[in-house]
Coordinates of C-alpha atoms in Angstrom, one line a residue:
M16 CA 90.9 157.2 159.7
K17 CA 94.3 156.6 161.4
A18 CA 93.1 152.7 161.5
R19 CA 92.0 152.7 158.0
A20 CA 95.4 154.4 157.0
I21 CA 97.4 151.9 159.1
L22 CA 95.4 149.1 157.3
V23 CA 95.9 150.5 153.8
S24 CA 99.6 150.9 154.5
S25 CA 100.0 147.4 155.8
A26 CA 98.2 145.9 152.8
A27 CA 100.4 148.0 150.6
A28 CA 103.5 146.6 152.4
M29 CA 102.2 143.0 152.0
V30 CA 101.8 143.6 148.3
V31 CA 105.1 144.9 147.9
A32 CA 106.6 142.2 149.9
K33 CA 104.8 139.5 147.8
L34 CA 105.9 141.2 144.6
A35 CA 109.5 141.1 145.9
L36 CA 109.1 137.5 146.9
Y37 CA 107.7 136.7 143.3
E38 CA 110.7 138.6 141.7
D39 CA 113.1 136.8 143.9
N40 CA 111.4 133.3 142.8
V41 CA 111.6 134.3 139.1
L42 CA 115.4 135.1 139.4
A43 CA 115.9 132.0 141.4
R44 CA 114.1 129.9 138.6
D45 CA 116.3 131.7 136.0
R46 CA 119.4 131.1 138.1
I47 CA 118.5 127.4 138.4
S48 CA 117.6 126.9 134.8
G49 CA 120.8 128.7 133.8
V50 CA 122.8 126.4 136.1
E51 CA 121.4 123.3 134.7
L52 CA 121.6 124.3 131.2
V53 CA 125.3 124.9 131.4
K54 CA 125.8 121.7 133.5
E55 CA 124.0 119.8 130.7
R56 CA 126.1 121.1 128.0
I57 CA 129.3 120.1 130.0
V58 CA 128.2 116.8 131.0
S59 CA 126.8 116.0 127.4
S60 CA 130.1 116.9 125.9
S61 CA 132.0 114.6 128.2
G62 CA 134.1 117.7 129.0
I63 CA 135.7 117.6 125.4
V64 CA 136.0 121.4 124.4
P65 CA 135.6 122.5 120.7
G66 CA 138.9 122.7 119.1
R67 CA 140.6 126.1 118.2
D68 CA 139.6 125.7 114.4
E69 CA 136.1 125.1 115.6
Q70 CA 136.2 128.2 117.7
V71 CA 137.5 130.3 114.7
S72 CA 134.6 128.8 112.8
K73 CA 132.1 130.1 115.2
I74 CA 133.4 133.5 114.9
C75 CA 133.0 133.2 111.2
G76 CA 129.5 132.0 111.8
S77 CA 128.6 135.3 113.4
R78 CA 127.7 136.7 110.1
N79 CA 124.6 134.7 110.2
D80 CA 123.9 134.9 113.9
G81 CA 124.6 138.5 114.4
P82 CA 127.5 140.2 116.3
F83 CA 128.6 139.0 119.8
D84 CA 126.9 140.7 122.8
V85 CA 130.1 140.9 124.6
L86 CA 133.9 140.6 123.6
V87 CA 136.3 140.0 126.5
I88 CA 139.8 141.2 126.2
G89 CA 142.0 139.2 128.6
G90 CA 142.2 135.5 129.3
G91 CA 143.3 135.6 133.0
A92 CA 141.1 134.7 135.9
T93 CA 138.7 137.6 135.5
G94 CA 138.5 137.5 131.7
A95 CA 137.9 133.8 131.7
G96 CA 135.5 134.3 134.5
A97 CA 133.7 137.0 132.8
A98 CA 133.2 134.9 129.5
L99 CA 131.8 132.1 131.5
D100 CA 129.5 134.3 133.4
A101 CA 128.2 135.9 130.1
A102 CA 127.8 132.4 128.6
S103 CA 125.8 131.1 131.7
R104 CA 123.4 133.8 131.1
G105 CA 122.7 132.9 127.5
L106 CA 124.6 135.9 125.9
R107 CA 126.9 135.6 122.8
V108 CA 130.5 136.0 124.0
A109 CA 133.8 135.8 122.5
L110 CA 137.1 136.0 124.5
V111 CA 140.5 136.9 123.1
E112 CA 143.9 136.7 124.8
R113 CA 147.2 137.8 123.2
D114 CA 149.2 135.2 124.8
D115 CA 147.9 132.2 126.8
F116 CA 145.1 131.8 129.3
S117 CA 146.8 132.7 132.7
S118 CA 150.0 133.7 131.0
G119 CA 150.3 136.9 133.3
T120 CA 149.3 137.8 136.8
S121 CA 146.8 134.9 137.2
S122 CA 149.6 132.2 137.1
R123 CA 151.9 133.9 139.3
S124 CA 150.0 134.3 142.5
T125 CA 150.8 132.9 145.9
K126 CA 148.2 130.1 145.3
L127 CA 146.1 131.1 148.2
L128 CA 142.3 131.5 148.5
H129 CA 141.8 133.8 151.4
G130 CA 139.5 136.3 153.1
G131 CA 142.6 138.5 154.2
V132 CA 143.6 138.4 157.7
R133 CA 145.5 141.7 157.2
Y134 CA 142.4 143.5 156.1
L135 CA 140.4 142.2 159.0
E136 CA 143.2 143.6 161.4
K137 CA 142.9 147.0 159.5
A138 CA 139.2 147.0 159.7
V139 CA 139.3 146.6 163.6
F140 CA 142.1 149.0 164.5
N141 CA 141.1 151.7 161.9
L142 CA 137.4 151.2 162.5
D143 CA 137.2 150.7 158.5
Y144 CA 133.9 149.1 157.7
G145 CA 135.0 148.9 154.1
Q146 CA 138.0 146.6 154.8
L147 CA 135.5 144.6 156.8
K148 CA 133.2 144.1 153.8
L149 CA 136.3 143.0 151.8
V150 CA 136.8 140.1 154.3
F151 CA 133.2 139.0 154.6
H152 CA 132.9 138.9 150.6
A153 CA 136.4 137.3 149.9
L154 CA 135.6 134.5 152.5
D155 CA 132.3 133.8 150.7
E156 CA 133.9 133.6 147.4
R157 CA 136.7 131.5 148.9
N158 CA 134.2 128.8 149.7
R159 CA 132.4 129.0 146.3
I160 CA 135.8 128.4 144.6
I161 CA 136.5 125.3 146.7
Q162 CA 132.9 124.0 146.1
N163 CA 133.1 124.6 142.4
A164 CA 136.7 123.2 141.8
P165 CA 137.3 120.7 144.5
H166 CA 139.9 118.8 142.6
I167 CA 142.1 121.8 142.1
C168 CA 141.6 123.4 145.7
R169 CA 142.2 122.1 149.1
V170 CA 142.0 123.3 152.8
L171 CA 145.5 124.2 154.1
P172 CA 146.2 124.9 157.7
T173 CA 148.7 127.7 158.2
M174 CA 150.7 128.4 161.5
T175 CA 151.4 131.8 162.9
P176 CA 154.5 131.5 165.3
C177 CA 154.2 133.3 168.6
F178 CA 157.4 134.4 170.3
S179 CA 155.6 136.0 173.4
W180 CA 152.6 135.3 175.4
F181 CA 151.2 138.7 174.2
E182 CA 151.6 137.5 170.7
V183 CA 149.8 134.3 171.6
V184 CA 146.7 136.2 172.9
Y185 CA 146.8 138.8 170.1
Y186 CA 147.0 136.4 167.3
W187 CA 144.6 133.9 168.9
A188 CA 141.9 136.7 169.3
G189 CA 142.5 138.0 165.8
L190 CA 142.2 134.6 164.2
K191 CA 139.0 133.8 166.4
A192 CA 137.5 136.9 165.0
Y193 CA 138.4 135.6 161.3
D194 CA 136.4 132.4 162.4
L195 CA 133.6 134.4 163.4
V196 CA 133.5 136.5 160.2
A197 CA 133.7 133.4 158.2
G198 CA 130.4 132.2 159.9
S199 CA 128.8 129.1 158.6
G200 CA 131.5 129.1 155.8
I201 CA 134.4 128.3 158.2
L202 CA 136.8 125.8 156.8
Q203 CA 138.2 124.7 160.3
L204 CA 138.2 126.4 163.8
S205 CA 141.6 128.1 164.6
K206 CA 143.4 126.6 167.4
Y207 CA 146.5 127.3 169.4
Y208 CA 149.1 124.6 169.8
S209 CA 152.0 124.1 172.2
V210 CA 155.6 124.4 171.1
R211 CA 155.8 120.4 171.3
K212 CA 152.7 120.0 169.2
A213 CA 153.8 122.8 166.7
T214 CA 157.1 121.2 166.2
D215 CA 155.6 117.7 165.8
M216 CA 153.3 119.0 163.0
F217 CA 156.1 121.3 161.7
P218 CA 159.5 119.7 162.1
T219 CA 161.6 122.4 160.6
L220 CA 159.9 125.1 162.8
A221 CA 162.5 127.0 164.9
K222 CA 162.0 127.0 168.7
E223 CA 163.8 130.2 168.9
C224 CA 164.1 133.4 166.7
D225 CA 166.3 136.6 167.4
G226 CA 166.8 135.5 171.0
R227 CA 163.1 135.0 171.6
K228 CA 161.6 131.6 172.6
L229 CA 158.7 130.2 170.8
R230 CA 155.6 130.1 173.0
G231 CA 153.2 128.1 170.6
V232 CA 151.5 128.8 167.5
V233 CA 148.0 129.7 166.4
V234 CA 146.8 127.7 163.5
Y235 CA 144.0 128.8 161.1
C236 CA 142.8 127.4 157.7
D237 CA 142.5 129.2 154.3
G238 CA 142.2 127.6 150.8
Q239 CA 145.1 126.7 148.4
M240 CA 144.7 126.0 144.7
D241 CA 146.7 125.7 141.5
D242 CA 146.0 129.2 139.9
S243 CA 146.7 128.5 136.2
R244 CA 145.1 125.1 136.2
L245 CA 142.1 126.8 137.7
N246 CA 142.2 129.5 135.0
I247 CA 142.5 126.9 132.2
G248 CA 139.5 125.2 133.8
L249 CA 137.4 128.4 133.6
A250 CA 138.5 129.0 130.0
C251 CA 137.4 125.3 129.1
T252 CA 134.3 125.5 130.9
A253 CA 133.3 128.7 129.2
A254 CA 134.0 127.1 125.8
L255 CA 131.7 124.1 126.9
A256 CA 129.1 126.6 128.0
G257 CA 129.0 128.1 124.5
A258 CA 131.7 131.0 124.7
V259 CA 134.1 131.4 121.9
V260 CA 137.6 131.5 123.6
L261 CA 141.0 132.1 121.6
N262 CA 144.1 132.4 123.0
H263 CA 147.2 134.0 121.1
A264 CA 144.8 136.4 119.5
E265 CA 145.9 140.0 120.3
V266 CA 143.8 143.2 120.1
V267 CA 146.0 145.7 118.1
S268 CA 143.6 148.6 117.9
L269 CA 139.8 149.5 118.6
R270 CA 137.3 150.8 116.1
K271 CA 135.3 153.8 117.0
D272 CA 132.2 155.3 115.7
A273 CA 133.0 158.7 114.0
E274 CA 129.8 160.3 115.3
S275 CA 129.3 159.0 118.8
G276 CA 132.9 158.2 119.7
G277 CA 131.8 154.9 121.1
V278 CA 133.8 151.6 120.7
V279 CA 132.2 149.7 117.9
G280 CA 134.9 147.1 117.1
A281 CA 138.3 145.6 117.5
R282 CA 141.2 144.6 115.2
V283 CA 142.6 141.3 116.5
R284 CA 145.6 139.7 115.2
D285 CA 146.0 135.7 115.2
N286 CA 149.5 135.5 116.7
L287 CA 149.5 131.7 115.8
T288 CA 148.5 131.5 112.2
V289 CA 148.8 134.0 109.6
T290 CA 147.9 131.7 106.9
F291 CA 144.2 131.7 107.9
V292 CA 143.2 135.1 109.0
F293 CA 139.9 136.8 108.2
T294 CA 138.1 140.0 108.7
L295 CA 134.8 139.8 110.6
N296 CA 132.1 142.6 110.1
V297 CA 128.3 142.3 111.2
N298 CA 127.1 141.4 107.7
A299 CA 130.0 139.8 105.8
I300 CA 133.3 137.9 106.4
Y301 CA 136.2 138.3 104.0
I302 CA 139.0 135.6 104.1
C303 CA 142.1 137.2 103.1
G304 CA 146.0 137.4 103.6
R305 CA 146.2 140.0 106.1
E306 CA 147.1 139.4 109.7
R307 CA 143.9 140.8 111.5
I308 CA 140.5 139.9 112.5
R309 CA 137.9 142.4 113.0
C310 CA 135.3 141.6 115.5
T311 CA 132.0 143.8 116.0
R312 CA 130.1 143.4 119.1
K313 CA 127.7 145.3 121.5
V314 CA 130.0 145.7 124.4
L315 CA 133.7 145.3 124.8
V316 CA 135.0 144.1 128.3
N317 CA 138.5 145.1 129.2
A318 CA 139.9 142.6 131.6
A319 CA 143.5 142.9 130.7
G320 CA 144.9 143.0 134.0
P321 CA 148.1 145.1 134.4
F322 CA 147.7 146.1 130.8
C323 CA 144.2 147.5 131.1
D324 CA 145.4 151.1 130.6
S325 CA 147.0 150.0 127.4
V326 CA 143.5 148.9 126.1
R327 CA 141.9 152.2 127.4
K328 CA 144.3 154.3 125.8
M329 CA 143.4 152.6 122.4
A330 CA 140.0 154.1 122.9
D331 CA 141.3 157.4 124.3
G332 CA 144.8 158.3 124.0
S333 CA 144.5 161.0 126.9
A334 CA 143.0 158.5 129.2
T335 CA 144.6 158.8 132.8
N336 CA 146.3 155.6 134.2
I337 CA 144.1 153.6 136.7
I338 CA 146.6 150.8 137.4
C339 CA 149.2 150.9 140.1
P340 CA 151.2 148.0 139.6
S341 CA 152.6 146.0 142.6
S342 CA 154.7 142.9 142.4
G343 CA 155.2 139.9 144.6
A344 CA 158.2 137.8 144.5
H345 CA 158.2 133.9 144.9
V346 CA 160.8 131.3 145.5
V347 CA 160.5 127.6 145.2
L348 CA 162.7 125.3 147.4
P349 CA 162.6 121.4 147.9
G350 CA 159.6 120.0 149.7
Y351 CA 161.8 119.0 152.8
Y352 CA 161.5 122.6 154.2
T353 CA 157.8 122.1 155.0
P354 CA 155.5 119.3 155.8
E355 CA 153.2 118.3 153.1
N356 CA 149.8 119.8 154.7
V357 CA 150.8 122.7 156.8
G358 CA 151.9 126.1 156.0
L359 CA 153.6 129.0 157.9
I360 CA 153.1 132.8 157.9
V361 CA 155.3 135.3 159.1
P362 CA 153.0 138.1 159.9
K363 CA 155.3 141.0 160.0
T364 CA 158.9 141.2 158.8
K365 CA 161.4 144.0 159.6
D366 CA 159.9 146.0 156.8
G367 CA 156.3 145.1 157.8
R368 CA 155.7 142.7 154.7
V369 CA 154.2 139.4 155.2
V370 CA 156.1 136.2 154.0
F371 CA 154.3 132.9 153.4
V372 CA 156.2 129.5 153.5
L373 CA 153.7 126.9 152.1
P374 CA 153.8 123.3 150.7
W375 CA 152.7 123.4 147.0
R376 CA 152.9 120.6 144.6
G377 CA 155.4 118.8 146.6
K378 CA 157.8 121.6 146.9
T379 CA 158.0 124.5 149.2
L380 CA 156.8 128.1 148.0
A381 CA 158.0 131.1 149.7
G382 CA 156.8 134.6 148.8
T383 CA 156.2 138.1 149.9
T384 CA 153.5 140.5 149.6
D385 CA 153.3 143.8 147.4
S386 CA 156.1 146.0 146.5
N387 CA 156.2 148.8 144.0
T388 CA 157.2 147.7 140.1
T389 CA 156.9 148.6 136.5
I390 CA 154.6 146.7 134.1
T391 CA 156.3 144.1 131.9
P392 CA 155.0 141.1 130.1
L393 CA 157.5 138.8 131.8
P394 CA 158.6 140.2 135.3
Q395 CA 161.6 138.9 136.9
P396 CA 162.4 138.8 140.7
H397 CA 165.4 140.9 141.7
D398 CA 168.4 139.7 143.8
D399 CA 167.4 141.7 146.7
E400 CA 163.8 140.4 146.7
I401 CA 165.0 136.9 146.5
E402 CA 167.5 137.6 149.5
F403 CA 164.9 139.2 151.4
I404 CA 162.7 136.1 151.2
L405 CA 165.4 133.8 152.1
S406 CA 166.5 136.0 155.0
A407 CA 163.0 136.4 156.2
I408 CA 162.3 132.7 156.5
S409 CA 165.6 131.5 157.7
G410 CA 165.0 132.8 161.3
Y411 CA 161.8 130.9 161.6
L412 CA 163.2 127.5 160.5
N413 CA 165.7 125.3 162.3
V414 CA 167.6 124.3 159.0
E415 CA 169.9 126.1 156.9
V416 CA 168.0 128.0 154.2
R417 CA 170.5 127.7 151.2
G418 CA 170.4 129.9 148.0
S419 CA 171.7 126.6 146.3
D420 CA 168.3 125.0 146.9
I421 CA 166.3 127.5 144.8
L422 CA 164.4 125.5 142.1
S423 CA 162.7 128.3 140.6
S424 CA 161.5 131.9 141.3
W425 CA 159.4 134.3 139.7
S426 CA 157.5 137.6 140.2
G427 CA 153.9 138.5 139.5
I428 CA 152.3 141.8 138.8
R429 CA 149.1 142.6 140.8
P430 CA 147.1 145.5 139.0
L431 CA 146.0 147.5 142.1
A432 CA 143.6 150.2 140.8
I433 CA 142.6 153.7 141.5
D434 CA 138.9 154.5 140.7
P435 CA 139.0 157.3 138.2
S436 CA 135.3 158.2 139.1
V437 CA 136.4 159.2 142.8
K438 CA 138.0 162.6 143.3
D439 CA 140.2 161.5 146.2
T440 CA 142.8 159.1 144.5
A441 CA 145.1 159.0 147.3
S442 CA 144.1 155.5 148.4
I443 CA 144.5 152.5 146.2
S444 CA 141.6 150.3 146.1
R445 CA 142.2 146.6 147.4
D446 CA 138.8 145.9 146.0
H447 CA 137.9 145.9 142.3
I448 CA 136.6 148.7 140.3
V449 CA 134.2 148.6 137.2
H450 CA 134.5 151.7 135.1
V451 CA 132.8 152.7 131.8
D452 CA 135.5 154.7 130.0
C453 CA 133.5 155.6 126.9
P454 CA 130.6 154.1 125.1
G455 CA 131.0 150.4 124.4
L456 CA 134.1 149.8 126.5
V457 CA 133.9 148.6 130.2
T458 CA 137.0 148.0 132.2
I459 CA 137.4 146.0 135.3
S460 CA 140.6 146.0 137.5
G461 CA 141.8 145.6 140.9
G462 CA 140.6 142.8 143.3
K463 CA 142.4 139.4 143.7
W464 CA 142.2 135.8 142.7
T465 CA 139.9 134.8 145.5
T466 CA 137.2 137.2 144.3
Y467 CA 137.6 136.6 140.7
R468 CA 134.0 135.1 140.2
S469 CA 132.3 138.1 141.8
M470 CA 134.4 140.6 139.8
A471 CA 133.3 138.7 136.6
E472 CA 129.6 138.8 137.5
D473 CA 130.1 142.5 138.4
V474 CA 131.6 143.4 135.1
I475 CA 129.0 141.5 133.1
D476 CA 126.1 143.1 135.1
A477 CA 127.6 146.5 134.1
A478 CA 127.9 145.2 130.4
V479 CA 124.4 144.3 130.4
K480 CA 123.3 147.5 131.8
H481 CA 125.6 149.7 129.6
G482 CA 124.7 147.7 126.3
K483 CA 121.0 147.2 127.2
L484 CA 121.7 143.4 126.6
S485 CA 118.9 140.9 127.0
P486 CA 120.3 137.9 128.9
S487 CA 118.1 134.7 129.0
H488 CA 119.3 133.8 132.5
A489 CA 120.6 135.5 135.7
S490 CA 124.3 134.9 136.4
S491 CA 124.6 131.3 137.5
T492 CA 128.3 130.8 138.1
A493 CA 127.9 130.9 142.0
N494 CA 126.9 127.3 142.0
L495 CA 128.6 126.2 138.6
P496 CA 131.4 123.5 139.0
I497 CA 134.1 123.7 136.3
T498 CA 134.9 120.8 134.1
G499 CA 136.7 118.1 135.9
A500 CA 134.6 118.7 138.9
Y501 CA 131.9 116.4 137.7
G502 CA 132.1 112.9 139.2
W503 CA 135.3 113.9 140.9
E504 CA 135.8 112.7 144.5
P505 CA 139.0 112.6 146.8
S506 CA 139.3 108.9 146.4
L507 CA 139.5 109.1 142.6
F508 CA 143.2 108.7 142.5
V509 CA 142.9 105.2 144.1
K510 CA 140.3 104.2 141.5
L511 CA 142.6 105.5 138.8
A512 CA 145.7 103.7 140.0
Q513 CA 143.7 100.5 140.3
S514 CA 142.1 100.8 136.8
C515 CA 145.5 101.6 135.3
A516 CA 147.3 98.7 136.9
R517 CA 145.8 96.0 134.8
K518 CA 147.6 93.7 132.2
K519 CA 147.1 94.6 128.6
T520 CA 147.4 92.4 125.5
T521 CA 149.2 93.9 122.6
K522 CA 148.2 93.1 118.9
D523 CA 151.0 90.8 118.5
G524 CA 149.9 88.8 121.6
R525 CA 152.3 90.1 124.2
V526 CA 151.1 90.9 127.6
E527 CA 152.3 94.4 129.1
T528 CA 151.6 95.9 132.4
V529 CA 150.6 99.5 132.1
A530 CA 150.6 101.0 135.6
I531 CA 150.1 104.5 137.1
D532 CA 151.6 104.7 140.5
A533 CA 149.8 106.5 143.4
T534 CA 151.9 109.6 143.0
M535 CA 151.0 110.0 139.2
A536 CA 147.4 109.1 139.9
K537 CA 147.3 111.7 142.7
H538 CA 148.6 114.3 140.5
L539 CA 146.2 113.3 137.6
S540 CA 143.3 113.5 140.1
T541 CA 144.2 117.0 141.4
A542 CA 145.1 118.5 138.2
Y543 CA 142.5 117.3 135.8
G544 CA 139.6 115.9 138.3
S545 CA 137.5 113.3 136.5
M546 CA 139.1 114.2 133.1
A547 CA 142.2 112.3 134.6
Y548 CA 140.7 109.1 133.0
K549 CA 141.2 110.5 129.6
V550 CA 144.7 111.3 130.1
A551 CA 145.3 107.9 131.6
S552 CA 143.7 106.3 128.5
I553 CA 146.0 108.3 126.2
A554 CA 148.9 107.0 128.3
Q555 CA 147.8 103.4 128.1
E556 CA 146.6 103.2 124.5
E557 CA 149.1 105.5 122.7
K558 CA 152.3 104.3 124.7
L559 CA 152.6 107.8 126.4
G560 CA 152.7 106.6 129.9
N561 CA 156.4 107.6 130.7
R562 CA 157.3 110.6 132.8
L563 CA 158.5 113.7 131.0
V564 CA 161.3 114.1 133.5
R565 CA 162.7 112.6 136.6
G566 CA 161.4 113.6 140.0
H567 CA 158.1 115.0 138.8
P568 CA 154.8 113.1 138.1
Y569 CA 154.0 114.7 134.8
L570 CA 153.3 112.3 131.9
E571 CA 154.0 112.4 128.3
A572 CA 150.2 111.7 127.8
E573 CA 149.6 115.2 129.4
V574 CA 151.0 117.0 126.4
A575 CA 148.8 115.1 123.9
Y576 CA 145.6 115.6 126.1
C577 CA 146.4 119.3 126.7
A578 CA 146.9 119.9 122.9
R579 CA 143.7 118.2 122.2
N580 CA 141.4 119.5 124.9
E581 CA 143.0 122.5 126.7
Y582 CA 144.2 124.8 123.9
C583 CA 147.8 124.1 124.5
E584 CA 149.3 125.6 121.5
T585 CA 152.9 126.2 122.4
A586 CA 155.6 124.2 124.5
V587 CA 155.7 127.4 126.9
D588 CA 151.9 127.0 127.2
F589 CA 152.6 123.4 128.4
I590 CA 155.6 123.8 130.8
G591 CA 154.2 127.2 132.3
R592 CA 150.4 126.9 132.4
R593 CA 149.0 123.4 131.7
T594 CA 151.7 121.9 134.0
R595 CA 153.7 123.9 136.7
L596 CA 157.1 122.6 135.6
A597 CA 158.7 126.1 134.9
F598 CA 157.4 127.3 138.3
L599 CA 158.3 124.3 140.3
D600 CA 161.7 123.4 138.9
A601 CA 163.2 125.6 135.9
K602 CA 166.0 123.2 135.3
A603 CA 163.6 120.3 135.1
A604 CA 161.4 122.0 132.7
A605 CA 164.4 122.5 130.5
L606 CA 165.4 118.8 130.5
A607 CA 161.5 117.9 129.6
L608 CA 161.4 120.5 126.9
P609 CA 162.6 118.4 123.9
R610 CA 160.1 115.7 124.5
V611 CA 157.3 118.2 125.1
I612 CA 158.2 119.8 121.7
Q613 CA 158.3 116.3 120.0
I614 CA 154.8 115.3 121.0
L615 CA 153.2 118.8 120.4
A616 CA 154.9 118.7 116.9
A617 CA 153.1 115.3 116.3
E618 CA 149.9 116.8 117.5
R619 CA 150.1 120.0 115.5
G620 CA 152.2 118.8 112.5
W621 CA 155.1 121.3 113.2
G622 CA 158.1 121.1 110.9
A623 CA 161.8 121.4 111.9
E624 CA 161.6 125.3 111.6
R625 CA 158.6 125.6 114.0
C626 CA 160.1 123.1 116.5
E627 CA 163.4 125.2 116.7
Q628 CA 161.4 128.4 117.2
E629 CA 159.4 126.8 120.0
N630 CA 162.8 125.6 121.6
Q631 CA 164.1 129.1 121.5
N632 CA 161.0 130.8 122.8
A633 CA 160.8 128.2 125.8
K634 CA 164.4 128.8 126.6
A635 CA 163.7 132.6 126.7
Y636 CA 160.8 132.1 128.9
L637 CA 162.7 129.8 131.2
S638 CA 165.6 132.4 131.6
T639 CA 163.1 134.4 133.6
F640 CA 162.7 131.8 136.2
R641 CA 165.8 132.5 138.4
T642 CA 167.3 129.2 140.0
S643 CA 170.0 131.1 141.8
I644 CA 170.6 134.7 142.8
A645 CA 173.9 134.7 141.0
D646 CA 172.0 134.2 137.7
N647 CA 172.0 137.2 135.4

C-alpha cells in the first residue's frame, strides 16, 4: 500500500509539474507574441508617433470602442512605463500628464542606473534580507534598461577613493560582493587601482584629503542614462504601441459612483487648447466650450509621483498621506572637473550622505542623496545645499572648486512612500508600494528610476486583478526596446557624420556642403538613436543645421523634430526635457530661447501673443536653475 501511495503521489506530482510547465509555455508564447506585436507596430510606423490631435481623436473614438481599460495619471517614468506595459498586453489605455512627460522627479535624478551599493551594505550589516532583495531586483532591472535603450544608456566606471588600507580592503570586499550579487548581469568586474593608475585615469583626483594620503581606489561599474530622454522614449513607445498619451492635460477632479463610492471617471482639463475641448462619456461625446474632458474607464492608475496624495484626496478627502518627500540637490560644473568616462563617489561625507561627481553630457554633475523637503512643482536647491556639495567634493579634487563655475543647479523630489496597509509606519519604504485606496483607484509610489519597469508591471498587474480586466497578452516590456533602439549601434554616429557630409545641389544650381561634425553626430545618436537620421534629414532639407547656441551640440532641426514627433508643445518642453540645455547650462538655454520659440511658432502657428507668453514662461522656469549661490 505504501508503495502504491508513493507511486500515486509521484504520478500526481508529475501531472502538476507538467501542468505548470504547460502554463509556463502558454505564458511564454503570450509574452513572445506580445513583444513581437508591439515591435511590429513600432517598426512599421518607422517610429513616427501619432500627433497630439490624433491622440485627442482617439479619445473621441472611444464612444464607439467603449471605455478605456486603464487611465494612467502621471507622465513620469512609472506612468509612461505603466501605459507602455498596459498597451503591450493589448489593453486600451490612456495617459494624462498635467505638465509635460518627465517634467517632475523623473527629469531631476542623478542619472544613474544602479542596484544600490548602500542597500547592500545595510543588508550585510543589519542582516536585512529585504534590502538584499532590493539590490538583486534593481541590478536585474538595470541591465534590462541598458538592453532596451542602449542609445540612451551607457556603462560608467565609478571610483571609490581609499585613504587607508582598511578602506581599501573594506570597499574592495564590498564591491566584490556587489559583483557577486549581480551574477551573470555584471557589467564589469570591480578592480583595485594604485594611486598612479587612479590619477592617470582621473587627473583631478586629489592624492591627499584632510591630512590622509590616498592609498588607491576601487572602481566598480553601474549604468548612466539621460533620464528625461528615456522618459520621452517610453511615452512615444507607448503611443506607438497603441496607448493614448496626452501631456498638458490635468486631472482636476474624480467622479465617484454614488452607491458604491468607487471611482468611475475623471475630469481632465486641456491646459494647452481651450478652443477644442470635449466631454467624454461611455456612450456619447459632446464638443463644447468648456475647459474639461471627462474620461470614463475601468481602472484609474495613480502614478503622480510626489503628488500621489493629491490625487488620492480627490477620491477621499480624509485619506492619510503616504508620501514622505525627500530631495536631492545637483550642481553642474564644466567638463574639465572629471574625465569623460569615469565618475567619482564619496561614500560618506561628514553628515553621512553620499556625493557623486559624474561626467554627463560633456559636463560634470555633482549631487547628493536624500534630505527632507516639502512638495512643490518646481523645487529649487538652497544655498546651503549647493555650498555643501562644493565643499564635499573640493577635498577629493586637486583643483579649486569654484562657485563661479556653476553652470546650472537643480533639486528633485523623490516620493518615498509609507505603506498604509502596514501597521508599523515608522520605516519608510525604499521599495515601491501598490495600494488600492478605493474601488477603481490603484496608487503606486516609492521605488526609483532603475526599477520603473517592474513598478509599472506591478501596478498594471494590480489594475488587471482589481478591475477584472482581460489582457490578450502577458506583460512584455522586459524585452521590449524603446523607439530609437531599433537598428541602433555604437558606430551609428560615424555613419551619420559620413552621410551628412556630402555635397548638395540646390534648386538654383548652387552646390552646398551640409555637414554634421562628430560632436553633433554623437549627440544625435545618443539622444535619438536610429531616429537621428530623421533629425539630420530635417537639418539638411530644411536648412535647420545650425547650432542653437555656441558650445552645445543642439541643432535647430531638433526643435522641429521634437515638435513633430515627440509631443514637444512648449519652449520649456524643449529646453528642459527634449534637450537638457536648462539642466546643463541655464545661461546657454536663455540664449537659445528666442530661436527655439521662433521655430516652434512656425511649427505650431503661434502668434505674437503666444510667443511672448512662451518667453515669459521659459524665463520663469530658467530662474529656478541656479547658476550662482548668490542668485536670489
